CSV table of C-alpha atoms in Angstrom, one decimal:
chain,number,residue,atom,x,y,z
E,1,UNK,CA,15.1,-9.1,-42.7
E,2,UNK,CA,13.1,-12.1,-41.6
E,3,UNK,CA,9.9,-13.7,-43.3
E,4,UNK,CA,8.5,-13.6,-39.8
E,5,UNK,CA,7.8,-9.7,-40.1
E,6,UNK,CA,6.5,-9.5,-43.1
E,7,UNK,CA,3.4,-12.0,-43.1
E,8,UNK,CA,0.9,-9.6,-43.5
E,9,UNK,CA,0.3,-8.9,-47.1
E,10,UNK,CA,1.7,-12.7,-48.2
E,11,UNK,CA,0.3,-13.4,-51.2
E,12,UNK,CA,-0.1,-17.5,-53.0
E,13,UNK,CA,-0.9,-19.1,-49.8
E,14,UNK,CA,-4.0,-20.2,-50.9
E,15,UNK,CA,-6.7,-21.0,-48.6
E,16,UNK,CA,-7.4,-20.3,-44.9
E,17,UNK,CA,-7.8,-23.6,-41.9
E,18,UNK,CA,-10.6,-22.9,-40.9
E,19,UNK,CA,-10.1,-25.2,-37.6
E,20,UNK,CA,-12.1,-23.7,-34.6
E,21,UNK,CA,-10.2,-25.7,-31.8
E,22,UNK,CA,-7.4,-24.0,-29.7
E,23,UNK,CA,-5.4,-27.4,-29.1
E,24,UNK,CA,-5.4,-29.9,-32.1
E,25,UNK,CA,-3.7,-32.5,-30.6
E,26,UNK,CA,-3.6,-33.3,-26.7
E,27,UNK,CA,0.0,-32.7,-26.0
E,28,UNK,CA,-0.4,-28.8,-27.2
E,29,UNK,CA,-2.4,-28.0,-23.9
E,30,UNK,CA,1.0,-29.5,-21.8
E,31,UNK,CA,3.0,-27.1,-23.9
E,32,UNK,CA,0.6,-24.1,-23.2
E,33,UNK,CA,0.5,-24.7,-20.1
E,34,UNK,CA,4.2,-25.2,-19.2
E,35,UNK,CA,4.8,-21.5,-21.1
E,36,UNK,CA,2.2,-19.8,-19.0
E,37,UNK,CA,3.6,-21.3,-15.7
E,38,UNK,CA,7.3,-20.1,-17.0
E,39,UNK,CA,5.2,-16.1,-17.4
E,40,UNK,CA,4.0,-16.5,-13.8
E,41,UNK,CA,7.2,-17.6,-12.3
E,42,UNK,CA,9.5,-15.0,-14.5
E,43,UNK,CA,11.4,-13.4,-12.1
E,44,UNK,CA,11.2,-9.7,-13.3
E,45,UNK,CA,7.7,-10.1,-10.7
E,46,UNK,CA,8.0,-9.6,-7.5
E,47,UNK,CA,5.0,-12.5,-6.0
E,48,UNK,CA,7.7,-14.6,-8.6
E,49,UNK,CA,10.8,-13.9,-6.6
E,50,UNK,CA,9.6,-15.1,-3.9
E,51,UNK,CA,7.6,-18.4,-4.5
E,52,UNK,CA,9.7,-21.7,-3.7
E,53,UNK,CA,10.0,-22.5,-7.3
E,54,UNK,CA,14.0,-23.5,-8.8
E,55,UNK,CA,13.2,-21.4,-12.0
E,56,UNK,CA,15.2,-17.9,-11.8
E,57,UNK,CA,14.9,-16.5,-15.1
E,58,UNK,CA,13.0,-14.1,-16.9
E,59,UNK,CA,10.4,-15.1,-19.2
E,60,UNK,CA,7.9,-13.0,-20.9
E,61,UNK,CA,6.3,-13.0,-24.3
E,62,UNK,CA,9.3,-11.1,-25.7
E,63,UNK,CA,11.3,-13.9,-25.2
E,64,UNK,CA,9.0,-16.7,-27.1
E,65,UNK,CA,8.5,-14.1,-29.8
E,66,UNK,CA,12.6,-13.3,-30.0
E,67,UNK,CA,12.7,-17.4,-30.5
E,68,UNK,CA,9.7,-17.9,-33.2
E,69,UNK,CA,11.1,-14.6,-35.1
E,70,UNK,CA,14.8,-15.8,-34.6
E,71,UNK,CA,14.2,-19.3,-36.5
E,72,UNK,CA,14.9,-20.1,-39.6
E,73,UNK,CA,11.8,-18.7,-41.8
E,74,UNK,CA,11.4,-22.2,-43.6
E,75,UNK,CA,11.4,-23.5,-40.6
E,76,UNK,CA,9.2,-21.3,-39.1
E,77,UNK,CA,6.5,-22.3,-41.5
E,78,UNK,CA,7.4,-25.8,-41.6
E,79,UNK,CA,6.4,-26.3,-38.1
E,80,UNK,CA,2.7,-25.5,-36.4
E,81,UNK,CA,2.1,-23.5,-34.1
E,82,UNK,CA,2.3,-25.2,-30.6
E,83,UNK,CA,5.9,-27.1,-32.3
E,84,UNK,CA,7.5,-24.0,-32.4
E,85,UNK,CA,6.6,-23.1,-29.0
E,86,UNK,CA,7.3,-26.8,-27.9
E,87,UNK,CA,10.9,-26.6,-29.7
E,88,UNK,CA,11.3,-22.8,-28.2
E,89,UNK,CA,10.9,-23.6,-24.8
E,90,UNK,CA,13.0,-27.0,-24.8
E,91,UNK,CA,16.0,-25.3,-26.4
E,92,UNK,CA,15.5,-22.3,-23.8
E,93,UNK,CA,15.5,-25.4,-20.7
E,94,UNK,CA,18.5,-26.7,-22.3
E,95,UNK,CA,20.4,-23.5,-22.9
E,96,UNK,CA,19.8,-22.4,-19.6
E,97,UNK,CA,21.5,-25.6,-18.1
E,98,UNK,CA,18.1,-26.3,-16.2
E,99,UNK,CA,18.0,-29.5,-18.3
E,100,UNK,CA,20.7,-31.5,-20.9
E,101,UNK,CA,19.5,-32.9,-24.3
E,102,UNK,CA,20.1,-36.4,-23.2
E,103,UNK,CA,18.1,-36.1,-20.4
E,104,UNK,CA,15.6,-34.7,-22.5
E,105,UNK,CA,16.1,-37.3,-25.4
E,106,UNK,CA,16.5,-40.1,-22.9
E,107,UNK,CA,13.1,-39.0,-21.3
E,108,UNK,CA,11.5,-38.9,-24.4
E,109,UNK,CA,12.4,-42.6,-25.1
E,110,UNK,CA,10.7,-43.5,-21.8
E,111,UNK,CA,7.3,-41.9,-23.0
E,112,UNK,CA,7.4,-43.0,-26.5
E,113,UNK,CA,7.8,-46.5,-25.9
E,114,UNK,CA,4.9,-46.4,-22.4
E,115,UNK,CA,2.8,-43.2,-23.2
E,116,UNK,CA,0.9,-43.8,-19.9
E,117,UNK,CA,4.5,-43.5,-17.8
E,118,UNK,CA,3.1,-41.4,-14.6
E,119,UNK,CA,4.7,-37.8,-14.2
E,120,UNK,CA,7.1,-37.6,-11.0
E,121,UNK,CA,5.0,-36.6,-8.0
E,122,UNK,CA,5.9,-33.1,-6.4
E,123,UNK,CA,3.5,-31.0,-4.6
E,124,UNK,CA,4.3,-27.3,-4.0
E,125,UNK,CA,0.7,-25.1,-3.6
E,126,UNK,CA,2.9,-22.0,-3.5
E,127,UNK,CA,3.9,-22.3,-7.1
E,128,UNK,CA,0.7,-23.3,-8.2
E,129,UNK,CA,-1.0,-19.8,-6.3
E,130,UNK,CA,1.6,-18.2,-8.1
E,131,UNK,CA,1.0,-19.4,-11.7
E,132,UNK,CA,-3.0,-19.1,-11.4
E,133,UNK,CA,-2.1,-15.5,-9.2
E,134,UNK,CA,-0.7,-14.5,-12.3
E,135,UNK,CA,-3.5,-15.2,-14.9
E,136,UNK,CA,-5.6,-13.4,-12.7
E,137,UNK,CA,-3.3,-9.9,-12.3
E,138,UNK,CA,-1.3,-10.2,-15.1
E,139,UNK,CA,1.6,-7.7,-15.8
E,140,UNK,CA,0.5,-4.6,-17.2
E,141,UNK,CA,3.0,-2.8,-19.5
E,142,UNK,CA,1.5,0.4,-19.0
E,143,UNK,CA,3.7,2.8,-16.8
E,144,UNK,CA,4.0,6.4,-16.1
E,145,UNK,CA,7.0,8.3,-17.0
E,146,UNK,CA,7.9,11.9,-15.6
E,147,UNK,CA,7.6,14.5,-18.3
E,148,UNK,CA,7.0,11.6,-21.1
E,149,UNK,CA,5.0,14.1,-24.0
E,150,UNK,CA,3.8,11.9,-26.7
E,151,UNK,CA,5.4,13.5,-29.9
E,152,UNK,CA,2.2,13.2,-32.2
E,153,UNK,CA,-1.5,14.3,-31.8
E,154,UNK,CA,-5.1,12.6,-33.1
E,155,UNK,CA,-5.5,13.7,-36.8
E,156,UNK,CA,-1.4,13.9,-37.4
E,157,UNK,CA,-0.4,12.5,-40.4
E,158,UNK,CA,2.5,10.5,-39.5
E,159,UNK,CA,5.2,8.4,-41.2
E,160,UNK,CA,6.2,4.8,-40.1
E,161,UNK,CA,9.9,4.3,-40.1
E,162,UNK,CA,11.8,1.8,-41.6
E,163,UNK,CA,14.6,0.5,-38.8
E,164,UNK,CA,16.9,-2.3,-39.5
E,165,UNK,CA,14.7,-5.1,-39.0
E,166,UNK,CA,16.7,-7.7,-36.0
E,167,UNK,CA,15.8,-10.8,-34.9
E,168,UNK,CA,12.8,-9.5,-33.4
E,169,UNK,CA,10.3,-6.8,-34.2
E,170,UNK,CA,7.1,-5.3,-33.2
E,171,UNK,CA,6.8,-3.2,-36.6
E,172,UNK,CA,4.8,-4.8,-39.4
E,173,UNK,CA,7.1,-5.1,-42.4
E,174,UNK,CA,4.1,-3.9,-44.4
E,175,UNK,CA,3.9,-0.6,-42.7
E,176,UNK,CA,7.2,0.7,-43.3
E,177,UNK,CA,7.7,3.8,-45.3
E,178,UNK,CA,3.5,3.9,-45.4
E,179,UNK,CA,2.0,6.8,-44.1
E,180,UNK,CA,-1.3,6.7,-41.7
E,181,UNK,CA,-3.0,9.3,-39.3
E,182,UNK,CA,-3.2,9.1,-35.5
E,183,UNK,CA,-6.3,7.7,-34.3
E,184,UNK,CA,-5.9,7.5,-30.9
E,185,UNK,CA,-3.5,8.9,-28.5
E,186,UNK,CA,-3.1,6.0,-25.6
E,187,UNK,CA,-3.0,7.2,-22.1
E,188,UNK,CA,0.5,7.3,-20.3
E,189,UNK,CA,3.0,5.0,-21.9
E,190,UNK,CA,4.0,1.3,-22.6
E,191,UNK,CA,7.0,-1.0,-21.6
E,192,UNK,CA,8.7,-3.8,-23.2
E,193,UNK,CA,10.6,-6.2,-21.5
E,194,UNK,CA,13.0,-6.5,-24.4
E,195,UNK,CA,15.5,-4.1,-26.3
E,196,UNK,CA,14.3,-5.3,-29.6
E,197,UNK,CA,17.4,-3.7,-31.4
E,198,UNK,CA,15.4,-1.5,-33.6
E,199,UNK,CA,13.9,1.0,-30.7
E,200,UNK,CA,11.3,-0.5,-28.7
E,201,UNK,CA,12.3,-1.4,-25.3
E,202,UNK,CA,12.1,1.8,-23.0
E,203,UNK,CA,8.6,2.9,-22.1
E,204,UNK,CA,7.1,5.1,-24.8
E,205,UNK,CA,3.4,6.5,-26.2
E,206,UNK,CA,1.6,4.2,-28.6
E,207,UNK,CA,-0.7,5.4,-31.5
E,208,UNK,CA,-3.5,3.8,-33.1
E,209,UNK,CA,-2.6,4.8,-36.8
E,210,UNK,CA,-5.2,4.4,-39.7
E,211,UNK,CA,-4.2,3.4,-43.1
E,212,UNK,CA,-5.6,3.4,-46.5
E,213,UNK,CA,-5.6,-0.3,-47.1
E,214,UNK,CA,-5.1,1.0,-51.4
E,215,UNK,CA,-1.7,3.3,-49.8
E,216,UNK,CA,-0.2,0.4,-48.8
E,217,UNK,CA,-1.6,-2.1,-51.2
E,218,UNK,CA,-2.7,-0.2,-54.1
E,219,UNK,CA,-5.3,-3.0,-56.7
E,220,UNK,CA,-4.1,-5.9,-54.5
E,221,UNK,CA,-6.8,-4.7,-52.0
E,222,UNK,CA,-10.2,-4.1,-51.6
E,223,UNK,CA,-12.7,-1.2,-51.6
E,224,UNK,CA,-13.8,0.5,-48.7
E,225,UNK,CA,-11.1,-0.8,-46.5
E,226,UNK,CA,-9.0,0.4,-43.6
E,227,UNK,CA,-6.2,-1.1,-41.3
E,228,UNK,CA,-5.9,0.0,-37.6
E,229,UNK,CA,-2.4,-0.9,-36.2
E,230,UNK,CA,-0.9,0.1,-32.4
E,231,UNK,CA,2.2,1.5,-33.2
E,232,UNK,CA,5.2,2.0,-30.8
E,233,UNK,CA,6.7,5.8,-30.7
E,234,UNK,CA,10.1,4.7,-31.6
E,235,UNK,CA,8.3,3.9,-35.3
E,236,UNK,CA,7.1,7.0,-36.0
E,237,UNK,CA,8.4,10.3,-37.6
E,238,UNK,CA,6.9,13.2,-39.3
E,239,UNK,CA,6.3,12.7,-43.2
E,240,UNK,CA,8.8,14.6,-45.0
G,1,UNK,CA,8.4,-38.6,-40.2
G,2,UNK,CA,4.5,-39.4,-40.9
G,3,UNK,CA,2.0,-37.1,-39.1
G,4,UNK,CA,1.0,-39.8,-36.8
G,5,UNK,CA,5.0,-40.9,-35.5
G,6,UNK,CA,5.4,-36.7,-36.0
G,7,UNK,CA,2.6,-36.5,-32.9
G,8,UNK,CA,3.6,-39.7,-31.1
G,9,UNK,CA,7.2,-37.8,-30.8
G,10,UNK,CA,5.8,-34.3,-29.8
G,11,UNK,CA,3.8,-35.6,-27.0
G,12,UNK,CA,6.7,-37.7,-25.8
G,13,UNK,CA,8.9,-35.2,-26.2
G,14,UNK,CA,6.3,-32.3,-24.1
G,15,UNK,CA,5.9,-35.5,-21.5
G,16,UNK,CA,9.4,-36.1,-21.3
G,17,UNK,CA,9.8,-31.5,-20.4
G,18,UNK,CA,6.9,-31.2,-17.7
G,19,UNK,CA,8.5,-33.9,-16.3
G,20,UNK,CA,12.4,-33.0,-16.0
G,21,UNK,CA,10.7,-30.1,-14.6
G,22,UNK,CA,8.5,-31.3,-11.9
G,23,UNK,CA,11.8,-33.2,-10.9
G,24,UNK,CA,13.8,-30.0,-11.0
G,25,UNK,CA,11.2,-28.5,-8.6
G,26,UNK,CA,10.4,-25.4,-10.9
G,27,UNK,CA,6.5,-26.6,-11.4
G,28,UNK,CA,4.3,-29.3,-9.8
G,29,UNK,CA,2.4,-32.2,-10.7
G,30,UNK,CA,-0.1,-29.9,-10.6
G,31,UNK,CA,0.5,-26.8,-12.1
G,32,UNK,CA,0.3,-27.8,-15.8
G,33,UNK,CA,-3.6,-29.5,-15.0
G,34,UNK,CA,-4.4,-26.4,-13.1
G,35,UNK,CA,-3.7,-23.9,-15.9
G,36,UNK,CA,-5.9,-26.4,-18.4
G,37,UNK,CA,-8.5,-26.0,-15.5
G,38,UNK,CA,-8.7,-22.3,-15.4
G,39,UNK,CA,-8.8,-21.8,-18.9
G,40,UNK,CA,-11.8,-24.1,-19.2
G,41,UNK,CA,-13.8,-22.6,-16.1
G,42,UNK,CA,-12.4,-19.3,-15.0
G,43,UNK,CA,-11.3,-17.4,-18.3
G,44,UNK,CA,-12.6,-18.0,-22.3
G,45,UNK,CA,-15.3,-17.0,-24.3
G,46,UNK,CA,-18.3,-17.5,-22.4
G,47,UNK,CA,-17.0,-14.3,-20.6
G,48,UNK,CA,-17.1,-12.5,-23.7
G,49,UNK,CA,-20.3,-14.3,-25.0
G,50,UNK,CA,-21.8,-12.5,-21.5
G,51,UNK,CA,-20.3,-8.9,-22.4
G,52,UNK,CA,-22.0,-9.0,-25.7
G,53,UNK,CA,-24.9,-10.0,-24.6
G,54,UNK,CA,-25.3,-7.5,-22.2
G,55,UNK,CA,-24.2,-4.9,-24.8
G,56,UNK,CA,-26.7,-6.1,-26.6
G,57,UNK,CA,-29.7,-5.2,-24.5
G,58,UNK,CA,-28.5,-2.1,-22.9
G,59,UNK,CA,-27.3,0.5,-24.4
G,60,UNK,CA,-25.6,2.6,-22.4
G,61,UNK,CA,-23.8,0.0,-21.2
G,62,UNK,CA,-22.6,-0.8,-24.7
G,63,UNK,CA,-21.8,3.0,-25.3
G,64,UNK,CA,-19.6,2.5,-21.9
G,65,UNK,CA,-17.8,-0.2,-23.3
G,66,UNK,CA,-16.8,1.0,-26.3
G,67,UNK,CA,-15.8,4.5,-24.5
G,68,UNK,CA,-14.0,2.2,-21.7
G,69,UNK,CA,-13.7,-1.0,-22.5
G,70,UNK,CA,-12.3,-2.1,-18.6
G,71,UNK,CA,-14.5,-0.3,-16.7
G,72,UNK,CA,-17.5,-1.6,-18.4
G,73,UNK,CA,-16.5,-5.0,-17.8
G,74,UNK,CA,-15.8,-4.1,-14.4
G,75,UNK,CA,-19.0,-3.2,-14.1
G,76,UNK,CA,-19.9,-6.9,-14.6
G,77,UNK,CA,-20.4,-10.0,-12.5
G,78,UNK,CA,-17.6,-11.9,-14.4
G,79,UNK,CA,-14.6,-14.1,-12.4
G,80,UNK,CA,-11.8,-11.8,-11.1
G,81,UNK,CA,-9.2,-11.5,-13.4
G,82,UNK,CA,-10.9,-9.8,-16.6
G,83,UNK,CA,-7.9,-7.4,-16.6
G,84,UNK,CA,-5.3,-10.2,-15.6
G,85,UNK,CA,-3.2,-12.0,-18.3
G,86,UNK,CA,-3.8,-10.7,-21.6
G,87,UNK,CA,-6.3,-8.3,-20.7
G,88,UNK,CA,-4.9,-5.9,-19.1
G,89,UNK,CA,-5.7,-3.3,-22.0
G,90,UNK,CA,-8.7,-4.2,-23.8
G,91,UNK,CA,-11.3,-2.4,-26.8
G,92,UNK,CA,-13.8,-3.7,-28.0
G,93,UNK,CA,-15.1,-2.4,-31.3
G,94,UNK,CA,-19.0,-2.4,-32.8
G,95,UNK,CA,-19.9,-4.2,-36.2
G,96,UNK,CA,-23.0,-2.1,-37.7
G,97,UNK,CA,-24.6,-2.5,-41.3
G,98,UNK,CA,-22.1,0.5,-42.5
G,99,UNK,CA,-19.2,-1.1,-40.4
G,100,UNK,CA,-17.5,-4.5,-40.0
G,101,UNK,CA,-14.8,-5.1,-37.9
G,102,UNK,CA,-12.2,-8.0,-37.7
G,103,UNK,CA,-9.3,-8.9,-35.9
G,104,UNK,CA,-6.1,-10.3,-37.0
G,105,UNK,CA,-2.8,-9.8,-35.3
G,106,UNK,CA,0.2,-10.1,-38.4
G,107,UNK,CA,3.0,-10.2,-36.0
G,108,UNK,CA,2.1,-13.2,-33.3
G,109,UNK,CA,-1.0,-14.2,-31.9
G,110,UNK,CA,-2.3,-11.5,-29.4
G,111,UNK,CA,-5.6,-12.0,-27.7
G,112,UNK,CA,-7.9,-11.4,-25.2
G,113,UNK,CA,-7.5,-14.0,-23.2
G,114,UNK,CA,-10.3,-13.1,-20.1
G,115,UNK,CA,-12.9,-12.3,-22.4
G,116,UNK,CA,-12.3,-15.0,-25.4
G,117,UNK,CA,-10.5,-17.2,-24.2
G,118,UNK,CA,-7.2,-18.9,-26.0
G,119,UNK,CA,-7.2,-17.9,-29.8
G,120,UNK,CA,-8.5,-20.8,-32.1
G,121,UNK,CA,-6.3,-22.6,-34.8
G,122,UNK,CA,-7.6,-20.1,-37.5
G,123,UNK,CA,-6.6,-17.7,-35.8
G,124,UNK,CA,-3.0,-18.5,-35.5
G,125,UNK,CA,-2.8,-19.6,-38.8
G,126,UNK,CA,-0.1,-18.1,-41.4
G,127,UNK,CA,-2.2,-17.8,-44.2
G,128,UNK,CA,-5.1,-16.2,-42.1
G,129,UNK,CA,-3.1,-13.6,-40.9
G,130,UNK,CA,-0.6,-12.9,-44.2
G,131,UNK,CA,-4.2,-12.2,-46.4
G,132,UNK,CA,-6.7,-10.8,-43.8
G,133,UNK,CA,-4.4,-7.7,-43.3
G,134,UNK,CA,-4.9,-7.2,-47.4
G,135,UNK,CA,-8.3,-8.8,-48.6
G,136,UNK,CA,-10.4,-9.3,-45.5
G,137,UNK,CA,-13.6,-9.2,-47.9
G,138,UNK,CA,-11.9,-12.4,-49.6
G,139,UNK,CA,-11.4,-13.9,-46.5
G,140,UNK,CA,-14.6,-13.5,-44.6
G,141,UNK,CA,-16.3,-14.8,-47.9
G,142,UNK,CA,-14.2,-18.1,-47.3
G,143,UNK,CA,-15.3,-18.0,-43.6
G,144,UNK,CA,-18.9,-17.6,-45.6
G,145,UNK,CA,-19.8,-14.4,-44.7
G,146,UNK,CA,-20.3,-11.8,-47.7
G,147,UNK,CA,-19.4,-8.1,-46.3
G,148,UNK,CA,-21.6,-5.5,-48.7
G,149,UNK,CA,-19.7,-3.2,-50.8
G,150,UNK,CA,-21.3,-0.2,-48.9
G,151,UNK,CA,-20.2,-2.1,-45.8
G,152,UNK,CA,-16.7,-0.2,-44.8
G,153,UNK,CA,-14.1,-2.6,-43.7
G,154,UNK,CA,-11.8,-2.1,-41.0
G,155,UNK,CA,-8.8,-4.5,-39.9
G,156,UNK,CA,-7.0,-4.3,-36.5
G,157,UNK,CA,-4.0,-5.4,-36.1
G,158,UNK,CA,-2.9,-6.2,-32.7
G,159,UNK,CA,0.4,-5.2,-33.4
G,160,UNK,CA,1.4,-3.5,-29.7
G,161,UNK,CA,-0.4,-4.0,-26.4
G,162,UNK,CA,-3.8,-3.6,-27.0
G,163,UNK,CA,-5.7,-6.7,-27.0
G,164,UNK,CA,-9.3,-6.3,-29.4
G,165,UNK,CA,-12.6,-7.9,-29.9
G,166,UNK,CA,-15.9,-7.3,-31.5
G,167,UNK,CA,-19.4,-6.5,-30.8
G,168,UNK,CA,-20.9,-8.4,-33.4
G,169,UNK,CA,-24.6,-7.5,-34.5
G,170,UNK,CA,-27.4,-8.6,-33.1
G,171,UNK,CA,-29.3,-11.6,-34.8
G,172,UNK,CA,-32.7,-10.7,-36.3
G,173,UNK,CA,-35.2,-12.9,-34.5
G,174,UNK,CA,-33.5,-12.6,-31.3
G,175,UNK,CA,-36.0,-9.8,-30.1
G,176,UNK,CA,-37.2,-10.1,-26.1
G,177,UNK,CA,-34.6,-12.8,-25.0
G,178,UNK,CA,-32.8,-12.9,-21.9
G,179,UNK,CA,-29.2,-12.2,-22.0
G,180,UNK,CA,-28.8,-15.5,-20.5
G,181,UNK,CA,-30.3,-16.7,-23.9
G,182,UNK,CA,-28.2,-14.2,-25.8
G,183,UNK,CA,-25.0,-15.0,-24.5
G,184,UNK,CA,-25.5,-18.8,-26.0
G,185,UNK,CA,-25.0,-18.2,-29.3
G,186,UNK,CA,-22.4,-15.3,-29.5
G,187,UNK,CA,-19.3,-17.6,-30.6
G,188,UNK,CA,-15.5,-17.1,-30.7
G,189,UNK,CA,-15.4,-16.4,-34.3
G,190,UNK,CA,-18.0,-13.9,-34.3
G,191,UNK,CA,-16.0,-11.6,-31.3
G,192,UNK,CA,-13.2,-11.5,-34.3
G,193,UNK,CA,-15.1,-10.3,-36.9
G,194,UNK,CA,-14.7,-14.1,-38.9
G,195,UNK,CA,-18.9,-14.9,-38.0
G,196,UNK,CA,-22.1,-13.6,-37.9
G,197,UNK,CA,-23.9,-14.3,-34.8
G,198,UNK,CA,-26.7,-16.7,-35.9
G,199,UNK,CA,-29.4,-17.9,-34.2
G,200,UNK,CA,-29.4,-21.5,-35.9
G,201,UNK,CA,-26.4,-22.3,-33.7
G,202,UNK,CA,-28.1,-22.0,-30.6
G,203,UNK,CA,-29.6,-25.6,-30.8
């Protein structure tokens, strides 16, 4: 199991940051922005395939999540936010020969010791249509699938499974074994672009399911409380 | 490493990336500013600020949205792409004296990006996510707001491909304003479910 998939329910952490800002530090928003230009240039999209850029590899938000869940969990807290991503994404240029650590490590010299050092110059329009193309269309999950039935029905009571947890997960460790009812019944069904090992991967329904917070908490939570989760088909069974 | 050599390195070491990969032709010297650019004009939380607004003074529109959350915004004079990146399945969900709503996703960081913008720190942050899942009403006290024991909790976690926000209430005070006026004091925080919309914050 990793730590990763069971934050929810964490308890000694203490208090909350409060910090209102999205970027805390300038650098973040490079990082940001790098990870949304790899999205819009993935290749799994067709305006991608064909824009004159040199990346040819898929990247979605599967494959950050597979990195932040894959690391070690000390780690993973160790490091904020935008580090993880900043330390995802260089080991994914690296391993995917578009770059080698000493070019990387010898670059980083060159801006630590002159900050102001001016980016190379490179002008392509077509990639940059393509990256703001994509913030503006996005890529939709949703697909039909011929004679996809959804197994379960609004007011089922339903139980989540309990898979091997792998690297990475959509299941919230704190929902497994719990029982909920169906909420909502989404229209058509959802893609993921990753086999996450533990069932999710093909297109399939997915459930809002309400819990009793005190079901899956018991004294630890409050009254008058309820937890909504969207819940992949592959993580659901009738209670026994 | 201290926090400040811990940041100098980061932002070399980001530099020393967008770089490599201007020079390997897979973005431009542009493409990193232009992202920053959209996400400050085209896409954030003055979108959302707008939607609640509106909500706010019409009804039936606010029925629609909660009924259909994309084809209410559609409905709207917002930039094209509200059901682009991140928003491509959207709800929005109504906070009422009976009912308060917030937002937490326990897995990542999912958000609405058309309509809110890119999540804030608190957001992201472990320990936010890890407790709001159990004791929200402990929570939203920290964030200063005190949820009534009559008032029924629910938390959403974002935990598939459904990206939420909330309609929060609608100040006391606030009564024959514009939505133009409106839509300047809805923040961030309170389209999770972490505020009250007040009217002090307007100034």
């Amino acid at each position: 199991m990793k730590l990763q998939h069971y934050l929810g329910g964490l308890e000694g952490l203490g208090r909350i940051n409060f910090e209102k800002r999205v970027f805390v530090q300038p650098w973040e928003k490079r990082i940001f922005g790098i990870h949304v230009a790899m999205m819009a240039l993935s290749q799994h999209l067709e305006a991608a395939k064909v824009t004159p850029t040199q990346f040819k590899s898929i990247w979605t938000w599967a494959n950050l999540r597979k990195l932040a869940e894959g690391m070690n969990p000390f780690d993973y807290f160790k490091y904020r936010y935008y580090e993880k991503w900043l330390g995802g994404i260089s080991s994914f240029f690296i391993e995917s020969g578009y770059i080698s650590t000493a070019e990387l490590e010898t670059k980083t010299e060159v801006f630590l010791e002159k900050s102001d050092t001016p980016l190379p110059h490179n002008t392509e329009p077509a990639i940059d249509n393509q990256v703001i193309e994509y913030l503006r269309v996005g890529d939709s999950p949703k697909c039909k699938v011929e004679d996809l039935k959804p197994k379960f029905s609004v007011g089922d009571t339903v139980t989540i499974k309990n898979p091997l947890p792998t690297e990475h997960c959509k299941l919230p460790g704190y929902l497994r074994n719990k029982q909920g009812v169906i909420e909502t019944v989404y229209e058509d069904a959802y893609n993921y672009p990753l086999q996450t090992g533990d069932g999710v991967g093909d297109p399939m329904p997915i459930y809002s399911i309400k819990f009793d917070s005190h079901a899956i908490w018991g004294n630890l939570t409050e009254p008058k409380t309820w937890i909504y989760a969207d819940i992949y088909e592959a993580y659901i069974e009738n209670p026994n | 490493m201290s926090d400040s050599s811990r940041e100098a390195y980061n932002a070399a070491r980001v530099k020393a990336l967008e770089s490599l990969l201007i020079e390997k032709g897979i973005i431009t010297s542009e493409t990193v500013d232009k992202v920053i650019d959209f996400f400050e004009k085209d896409m954030g939380p003055f979108n959302g600020a707008k939607i609640v607004a509106k909500a706010w003074v019409d009804p039936e529109f606010k029925q629609r949205l909660l009924e259909d959350t994309p084809a209410a915004i559609a409905q709207m004079n917002l930039p094209r792409g509200m059901a682009g990146a991140e928003g491509e399945h959207m709800k929005a969900v109504e906070n009422t004296p009976e009912v308060h709503n917030l937002i937490v996703c326990t897995l990542c960081s999912c958000y609405p990006w058309p309509v809110l913008g890119l999540p804030p720190y608190w957001f992201k942050d472990p320990t936010f996510r890890a407790r709001a899942i159990r004791e929200p009403r402990k929570v939203l006290q920290e964030f200063g707001l005190d949820i009534p024991e009559s008032t029924e909790v629910r938390v959403w976690d974002t935990s598939a491909q459904i990206r939420w926000f909330v309609i929060p209430e609608r100040p006391a005070g606030t009564e024959g304003w514009t939505e133009e006026q409106l839509a300047t004091i809805v923040t961030p925080e309170a389209m999770q479910g972490a505020a009250k919309v007040q009217i002090s914050q307007s100034s």
